mmCIF file of C-alpha atoms in Angstrom:
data_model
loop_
_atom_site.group_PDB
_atom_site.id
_atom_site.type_symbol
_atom_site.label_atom_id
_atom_site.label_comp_id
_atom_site.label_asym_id
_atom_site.label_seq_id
_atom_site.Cartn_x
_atom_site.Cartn_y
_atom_site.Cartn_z
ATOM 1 C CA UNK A 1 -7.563 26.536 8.203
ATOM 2 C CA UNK A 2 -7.042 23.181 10.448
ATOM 3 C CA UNK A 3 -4.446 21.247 8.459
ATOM 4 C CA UNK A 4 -4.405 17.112 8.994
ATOM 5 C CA UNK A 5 -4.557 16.176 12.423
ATOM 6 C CA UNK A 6 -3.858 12.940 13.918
ATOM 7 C CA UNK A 7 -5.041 10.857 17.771
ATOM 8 C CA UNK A 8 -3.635 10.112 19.940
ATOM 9 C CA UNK A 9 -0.765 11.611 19.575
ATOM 10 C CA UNK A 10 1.084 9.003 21.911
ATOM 11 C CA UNK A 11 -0.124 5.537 22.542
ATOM 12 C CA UNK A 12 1.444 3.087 25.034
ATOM 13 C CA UNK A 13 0.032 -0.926 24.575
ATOM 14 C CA UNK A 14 1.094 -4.075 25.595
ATOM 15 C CA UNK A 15 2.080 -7.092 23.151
ATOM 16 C CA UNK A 16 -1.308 -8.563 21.775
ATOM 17 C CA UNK A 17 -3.428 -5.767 22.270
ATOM 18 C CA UNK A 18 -5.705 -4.131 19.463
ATOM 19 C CA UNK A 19 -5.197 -0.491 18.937
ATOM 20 C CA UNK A 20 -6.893 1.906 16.192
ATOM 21 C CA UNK A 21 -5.121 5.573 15.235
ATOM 22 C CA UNK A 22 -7.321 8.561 13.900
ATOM 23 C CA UNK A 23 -6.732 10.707 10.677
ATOM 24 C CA UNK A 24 -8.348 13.457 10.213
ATOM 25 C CA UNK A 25 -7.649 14.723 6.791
ATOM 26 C CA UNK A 26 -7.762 18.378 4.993
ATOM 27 C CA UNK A 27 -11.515 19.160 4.579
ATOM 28 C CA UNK A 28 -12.106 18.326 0.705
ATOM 29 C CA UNK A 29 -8.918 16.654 0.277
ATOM 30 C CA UNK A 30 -10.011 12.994 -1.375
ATOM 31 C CA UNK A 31 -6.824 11.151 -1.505
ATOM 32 C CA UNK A 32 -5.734 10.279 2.114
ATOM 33 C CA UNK A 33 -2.303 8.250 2.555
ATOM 34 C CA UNK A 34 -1.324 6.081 5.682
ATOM 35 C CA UNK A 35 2.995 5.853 6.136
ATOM 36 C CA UNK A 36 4.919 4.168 8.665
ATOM 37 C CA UNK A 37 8.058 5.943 10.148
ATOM 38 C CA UNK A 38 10.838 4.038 12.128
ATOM 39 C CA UNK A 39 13.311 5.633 14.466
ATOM 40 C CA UNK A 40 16.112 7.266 12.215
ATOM 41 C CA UNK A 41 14.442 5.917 8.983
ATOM 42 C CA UNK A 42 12.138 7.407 6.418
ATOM 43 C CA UNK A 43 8.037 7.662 6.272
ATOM 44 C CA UNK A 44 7.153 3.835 4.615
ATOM 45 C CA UNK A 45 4.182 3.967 2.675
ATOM 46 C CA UNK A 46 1.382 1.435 3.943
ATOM 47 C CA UNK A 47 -1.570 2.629 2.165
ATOM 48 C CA UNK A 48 -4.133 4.851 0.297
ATOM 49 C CA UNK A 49 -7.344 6.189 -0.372
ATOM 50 C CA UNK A 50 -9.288 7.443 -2.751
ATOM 51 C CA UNK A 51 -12.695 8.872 -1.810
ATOM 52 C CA UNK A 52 -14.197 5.939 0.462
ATOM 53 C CA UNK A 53 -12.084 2.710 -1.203
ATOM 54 C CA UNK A 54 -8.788 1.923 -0.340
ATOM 55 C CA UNK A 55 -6.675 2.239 -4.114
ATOM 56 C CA UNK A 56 -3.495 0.649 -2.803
ATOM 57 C CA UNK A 57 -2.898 -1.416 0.197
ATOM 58 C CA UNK A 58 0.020 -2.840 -0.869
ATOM 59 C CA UNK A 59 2.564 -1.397 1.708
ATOM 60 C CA UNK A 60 0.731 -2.851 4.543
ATOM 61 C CA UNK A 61 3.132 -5.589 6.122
ATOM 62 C CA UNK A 62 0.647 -8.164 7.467
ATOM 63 C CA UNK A 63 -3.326 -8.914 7.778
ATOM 64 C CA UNK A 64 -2.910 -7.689 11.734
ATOM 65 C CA UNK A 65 -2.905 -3.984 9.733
ATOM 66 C CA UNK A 66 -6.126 -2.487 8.315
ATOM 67 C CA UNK A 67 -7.220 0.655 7.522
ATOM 68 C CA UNK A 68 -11.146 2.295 6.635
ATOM 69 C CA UNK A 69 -12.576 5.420 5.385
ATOM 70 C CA UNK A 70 -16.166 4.956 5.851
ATOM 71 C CA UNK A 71 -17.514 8.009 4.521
ATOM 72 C CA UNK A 72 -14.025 9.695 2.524
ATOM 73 C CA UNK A 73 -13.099 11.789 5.293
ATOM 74 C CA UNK A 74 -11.318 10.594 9.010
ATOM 75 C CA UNK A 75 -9.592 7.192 8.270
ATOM 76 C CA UNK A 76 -8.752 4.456 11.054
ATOM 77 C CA UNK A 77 -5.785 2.910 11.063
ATOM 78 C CA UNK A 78 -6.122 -0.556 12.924
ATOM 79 C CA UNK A 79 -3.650 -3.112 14.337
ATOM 80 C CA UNK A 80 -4.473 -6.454 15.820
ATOM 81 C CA UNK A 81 -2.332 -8.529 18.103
ATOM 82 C CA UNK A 82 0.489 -5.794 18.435
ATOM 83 C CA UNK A 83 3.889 -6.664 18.307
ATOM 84 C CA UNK A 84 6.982 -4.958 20.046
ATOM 85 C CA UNK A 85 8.055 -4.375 16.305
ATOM 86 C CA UNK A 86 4.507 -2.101 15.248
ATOM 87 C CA UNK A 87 6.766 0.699 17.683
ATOM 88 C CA UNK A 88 6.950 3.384 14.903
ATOM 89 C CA UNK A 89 5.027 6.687 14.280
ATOM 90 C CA UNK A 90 2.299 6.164 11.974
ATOM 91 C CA UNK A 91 1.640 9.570 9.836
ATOM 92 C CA UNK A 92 -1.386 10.319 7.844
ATOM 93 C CA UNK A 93 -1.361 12.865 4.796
ATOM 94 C CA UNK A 94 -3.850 14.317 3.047
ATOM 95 C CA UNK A 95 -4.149 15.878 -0.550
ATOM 96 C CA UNK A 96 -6.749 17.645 -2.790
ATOM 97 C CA UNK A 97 -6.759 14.128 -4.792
ATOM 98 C CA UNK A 98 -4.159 11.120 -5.998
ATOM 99 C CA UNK A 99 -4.575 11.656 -9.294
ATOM 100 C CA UNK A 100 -3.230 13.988 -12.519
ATOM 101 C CA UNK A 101 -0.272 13.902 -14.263
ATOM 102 C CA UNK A 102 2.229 14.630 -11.861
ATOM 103 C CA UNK A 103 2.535 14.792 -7.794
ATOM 104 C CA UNK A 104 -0.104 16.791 -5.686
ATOM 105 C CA UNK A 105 1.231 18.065 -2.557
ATOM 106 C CA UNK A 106 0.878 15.737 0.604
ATOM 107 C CA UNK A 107 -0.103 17.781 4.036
ATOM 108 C CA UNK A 108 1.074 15.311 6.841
ATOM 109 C CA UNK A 109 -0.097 15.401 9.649
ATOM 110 C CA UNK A 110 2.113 15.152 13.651
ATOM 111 C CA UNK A 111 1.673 11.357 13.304
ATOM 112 C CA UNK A 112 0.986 9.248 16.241
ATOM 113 C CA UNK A 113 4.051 7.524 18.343
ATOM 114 C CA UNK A 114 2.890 3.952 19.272
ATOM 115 C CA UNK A 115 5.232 2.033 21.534
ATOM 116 C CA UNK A 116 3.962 -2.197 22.078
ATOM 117 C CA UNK A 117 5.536 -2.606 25.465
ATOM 118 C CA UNK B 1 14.407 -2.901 -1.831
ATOM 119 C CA UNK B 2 15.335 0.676 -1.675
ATOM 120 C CA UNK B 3 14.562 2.857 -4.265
ATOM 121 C CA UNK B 4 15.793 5.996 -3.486
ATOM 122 C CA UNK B 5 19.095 6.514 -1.717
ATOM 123 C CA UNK B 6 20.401 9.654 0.152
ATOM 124 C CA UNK B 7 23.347 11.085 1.169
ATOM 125 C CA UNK B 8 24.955 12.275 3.491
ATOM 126 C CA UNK B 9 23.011 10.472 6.615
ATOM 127 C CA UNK B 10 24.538 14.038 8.582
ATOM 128 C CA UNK B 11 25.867 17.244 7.477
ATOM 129 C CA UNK B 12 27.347 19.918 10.037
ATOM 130 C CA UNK B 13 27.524 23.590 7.826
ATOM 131 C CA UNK B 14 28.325 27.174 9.347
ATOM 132 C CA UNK B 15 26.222 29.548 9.477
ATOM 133 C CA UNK B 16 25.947 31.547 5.945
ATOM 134 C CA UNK B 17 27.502 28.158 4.029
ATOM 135 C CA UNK B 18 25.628 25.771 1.418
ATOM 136 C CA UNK B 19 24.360 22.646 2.316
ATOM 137 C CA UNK B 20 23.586 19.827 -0.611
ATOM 138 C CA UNK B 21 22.127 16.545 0.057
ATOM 139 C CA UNK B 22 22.054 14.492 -2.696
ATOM 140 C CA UNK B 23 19.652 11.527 -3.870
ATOM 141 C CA UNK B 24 19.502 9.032 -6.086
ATOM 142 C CA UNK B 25 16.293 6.767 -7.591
ATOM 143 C CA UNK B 26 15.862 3.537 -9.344
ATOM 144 C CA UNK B 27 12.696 3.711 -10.731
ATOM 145 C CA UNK B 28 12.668 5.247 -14.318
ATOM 146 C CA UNK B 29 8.651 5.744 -14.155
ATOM 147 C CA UNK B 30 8.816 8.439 -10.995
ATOM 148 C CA UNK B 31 7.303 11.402 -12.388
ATOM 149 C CA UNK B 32 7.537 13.631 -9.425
ATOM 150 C CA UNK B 33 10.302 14.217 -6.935
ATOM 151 C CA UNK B 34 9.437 16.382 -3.366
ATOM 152 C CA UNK B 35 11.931 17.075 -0.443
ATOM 153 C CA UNK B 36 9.952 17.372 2.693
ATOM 154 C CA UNK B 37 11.675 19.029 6.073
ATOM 155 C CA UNK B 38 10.813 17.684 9.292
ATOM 156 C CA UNK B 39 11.429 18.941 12.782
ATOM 157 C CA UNK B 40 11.435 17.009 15.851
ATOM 158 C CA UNK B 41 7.898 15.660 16.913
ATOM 159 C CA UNK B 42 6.469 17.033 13.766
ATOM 160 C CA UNK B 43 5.237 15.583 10.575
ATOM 161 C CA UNK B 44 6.847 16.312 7.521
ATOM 162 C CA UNK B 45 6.693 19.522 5.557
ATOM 163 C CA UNK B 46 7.058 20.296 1.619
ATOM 164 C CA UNK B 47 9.774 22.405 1.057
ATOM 165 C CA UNK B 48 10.074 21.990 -2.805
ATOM 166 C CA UNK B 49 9.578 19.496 -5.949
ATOM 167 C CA UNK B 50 10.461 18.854 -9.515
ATOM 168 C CA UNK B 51 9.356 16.933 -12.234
ATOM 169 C CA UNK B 52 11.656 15.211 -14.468
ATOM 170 C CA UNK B 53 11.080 17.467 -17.507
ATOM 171 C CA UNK B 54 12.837 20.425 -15.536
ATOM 172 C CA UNK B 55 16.127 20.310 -14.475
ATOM 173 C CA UNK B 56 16.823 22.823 -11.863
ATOM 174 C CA UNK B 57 13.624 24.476 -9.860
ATOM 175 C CA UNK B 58 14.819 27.863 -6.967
ATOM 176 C CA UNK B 59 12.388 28.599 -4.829
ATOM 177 C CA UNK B 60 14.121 31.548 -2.061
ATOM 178 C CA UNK B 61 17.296 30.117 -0.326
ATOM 179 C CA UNK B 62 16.296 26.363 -1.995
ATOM 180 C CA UNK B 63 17.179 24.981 -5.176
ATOM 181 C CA UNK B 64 16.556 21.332 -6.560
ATOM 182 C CA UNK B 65 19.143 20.084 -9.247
ATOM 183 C CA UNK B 66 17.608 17.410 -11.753
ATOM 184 C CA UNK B 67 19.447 14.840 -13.325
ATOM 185 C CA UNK B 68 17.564 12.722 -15.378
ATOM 186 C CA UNK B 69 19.873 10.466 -16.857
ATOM 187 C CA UNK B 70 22.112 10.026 -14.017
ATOM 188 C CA UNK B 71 18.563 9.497 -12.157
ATOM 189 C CA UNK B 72 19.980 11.930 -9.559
ATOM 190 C CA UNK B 73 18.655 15.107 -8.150
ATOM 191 C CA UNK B 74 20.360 17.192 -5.025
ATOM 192 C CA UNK B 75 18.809 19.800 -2.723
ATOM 193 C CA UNK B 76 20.677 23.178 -2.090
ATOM 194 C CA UNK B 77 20.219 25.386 0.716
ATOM 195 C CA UNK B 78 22.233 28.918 0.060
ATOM 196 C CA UNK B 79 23.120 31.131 2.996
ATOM 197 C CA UNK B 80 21.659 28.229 5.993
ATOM 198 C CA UNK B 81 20.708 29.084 8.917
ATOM 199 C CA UNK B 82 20.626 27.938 12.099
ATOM 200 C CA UNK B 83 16.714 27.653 11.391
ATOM 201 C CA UNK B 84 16.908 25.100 8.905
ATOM 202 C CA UNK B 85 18.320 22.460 11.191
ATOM 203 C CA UNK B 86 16.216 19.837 11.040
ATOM 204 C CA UNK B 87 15.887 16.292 9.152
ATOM 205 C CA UNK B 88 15.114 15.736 4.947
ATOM 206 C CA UNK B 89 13.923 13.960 3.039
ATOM 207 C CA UNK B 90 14.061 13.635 -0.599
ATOM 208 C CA UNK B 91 11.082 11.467 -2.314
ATOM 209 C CA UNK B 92 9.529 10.300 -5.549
ATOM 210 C CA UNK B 93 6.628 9.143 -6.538
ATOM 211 C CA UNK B 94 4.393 8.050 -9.921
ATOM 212 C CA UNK B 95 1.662 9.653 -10.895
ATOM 213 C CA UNK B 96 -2.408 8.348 -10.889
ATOM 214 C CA UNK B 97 -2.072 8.340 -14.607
ATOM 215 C CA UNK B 98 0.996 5.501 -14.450
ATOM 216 C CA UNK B 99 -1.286 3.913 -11.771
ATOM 217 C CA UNK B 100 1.486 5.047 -9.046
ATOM 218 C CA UNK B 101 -1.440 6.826 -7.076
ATOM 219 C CA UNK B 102 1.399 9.592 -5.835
ATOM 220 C CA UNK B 103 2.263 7.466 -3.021
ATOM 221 C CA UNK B 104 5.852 8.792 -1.914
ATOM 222 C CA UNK B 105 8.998 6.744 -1.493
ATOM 223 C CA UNK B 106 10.951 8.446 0.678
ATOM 224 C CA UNK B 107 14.910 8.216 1.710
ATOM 225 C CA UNK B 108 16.214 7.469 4.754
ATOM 226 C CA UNK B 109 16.950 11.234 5.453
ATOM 227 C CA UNK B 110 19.834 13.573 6.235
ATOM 228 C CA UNK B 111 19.966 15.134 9.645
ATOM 229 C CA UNK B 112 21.349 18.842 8.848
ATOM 230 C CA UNK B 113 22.467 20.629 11.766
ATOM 231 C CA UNK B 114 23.371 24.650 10.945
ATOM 232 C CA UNK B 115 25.969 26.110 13.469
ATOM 233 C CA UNK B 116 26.486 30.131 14.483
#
């Protein structure tokens, strides 16, 4: 079975420029989760979903960063007016759903490497 | 602020030896506590996870220690191989029932590099 797969995989922009990163999740997995990983450092949560609504947002840094899941499956990661410091990988993870009593598994997927020239 | 600490940032072990990375967390309502290995260009994997009612869990050639009042837990790889070089990560997260969602807090990592 495909696992969670991400595009680009690599994405060059220049300062200011708009860019938008792919996610597509597990098939049937409802919880899909957005992180942020810096060189050396460890995946930063940004945010959540549940089915189609975004649960948690709160890890998002600024209002240049938004995120959709129109119909609860592939999510879009968007950035406005990039800035040299947005140069991270951005991973997506799936899992079969957020909730229960303790942790479900998170499949991540390659992430995408975005360097704002 | 962060909330869960590891150590070492590198670890060099032979071939055969025992490598233990240790973490520590902050928040007393994490309910669930994952390492994840990750290679090079790759996302991160699960390798193993506890929860806090359990204080050691073995899975194979990986065992996760669980201290819940020291709010510590450590990851042991017996007999490493050159295979498992790679970077981990411990984590922790609250469950959707303590309105945590399971989103992961991870720590900075520990590169472990297994020589012949």
């Amino acid at each position: 079975g495909a696992g969670v797969s991400q595009t680009p995989s690599n994405k060059v922009t220049e300062k200011g420029k708009y860019v938008e990163l792919r996610c597509d999740p597990i098939s049937g997995h409802t919880a899909l989760y957005w992180y942020r990983q810096s060189l050396g450092q460890g995946p930063e949560f940004l945010i959540y979903f549940q089915g189609t609504g975004a649960a948690d947002d709160s890890g998002l840094p600024n209002d240049r960063f938004f995120a959709v899941r129109p119909e609860g499956s592939v999510s879009t990661l968007k950035i406005q007016r990039t800035e040299r410091g947005d140069s991270a990988v951005y991973l997506c993870a799936s899992s079969p759903t957020s909730g229960g009593t303790w942790g479900q598994t998170q499949y991540f997927g390659p992430g995408t490497r975005l360097l704002v020239l | 602020q962060q909330q869960v600490k590891q150590s070492p940032q590198s670890l060099i072990v032979q071939k055969g030896g025992i490598s233990i990375i240790n973490c520590a967390y902050e928040n007393t309502a994490f309910d669930y506590f994952p390492w994840y290995q990750q290679f090079p260009g790759k996302g991160p994997a699960l390798l193993i996870a506890i929860r806090p009612d359990v204080s050691e869990k073995k899975e194979g050639r990986f065992t996760i220690s669980f201290n819940k009042s020291a709010k510590q837990f450590s990851l042991h790889i017996m007999d490493s191989q050159p295979g498992d070089s790679a970077t981990y990560f411990c984590a922790a997260s609250r469950g959707h029932l303590t309105g945590g969602g399971n989103k992961l807090t991870f720590g900075t990592g520990t590169q472990l590099k297994v020589e012949l």
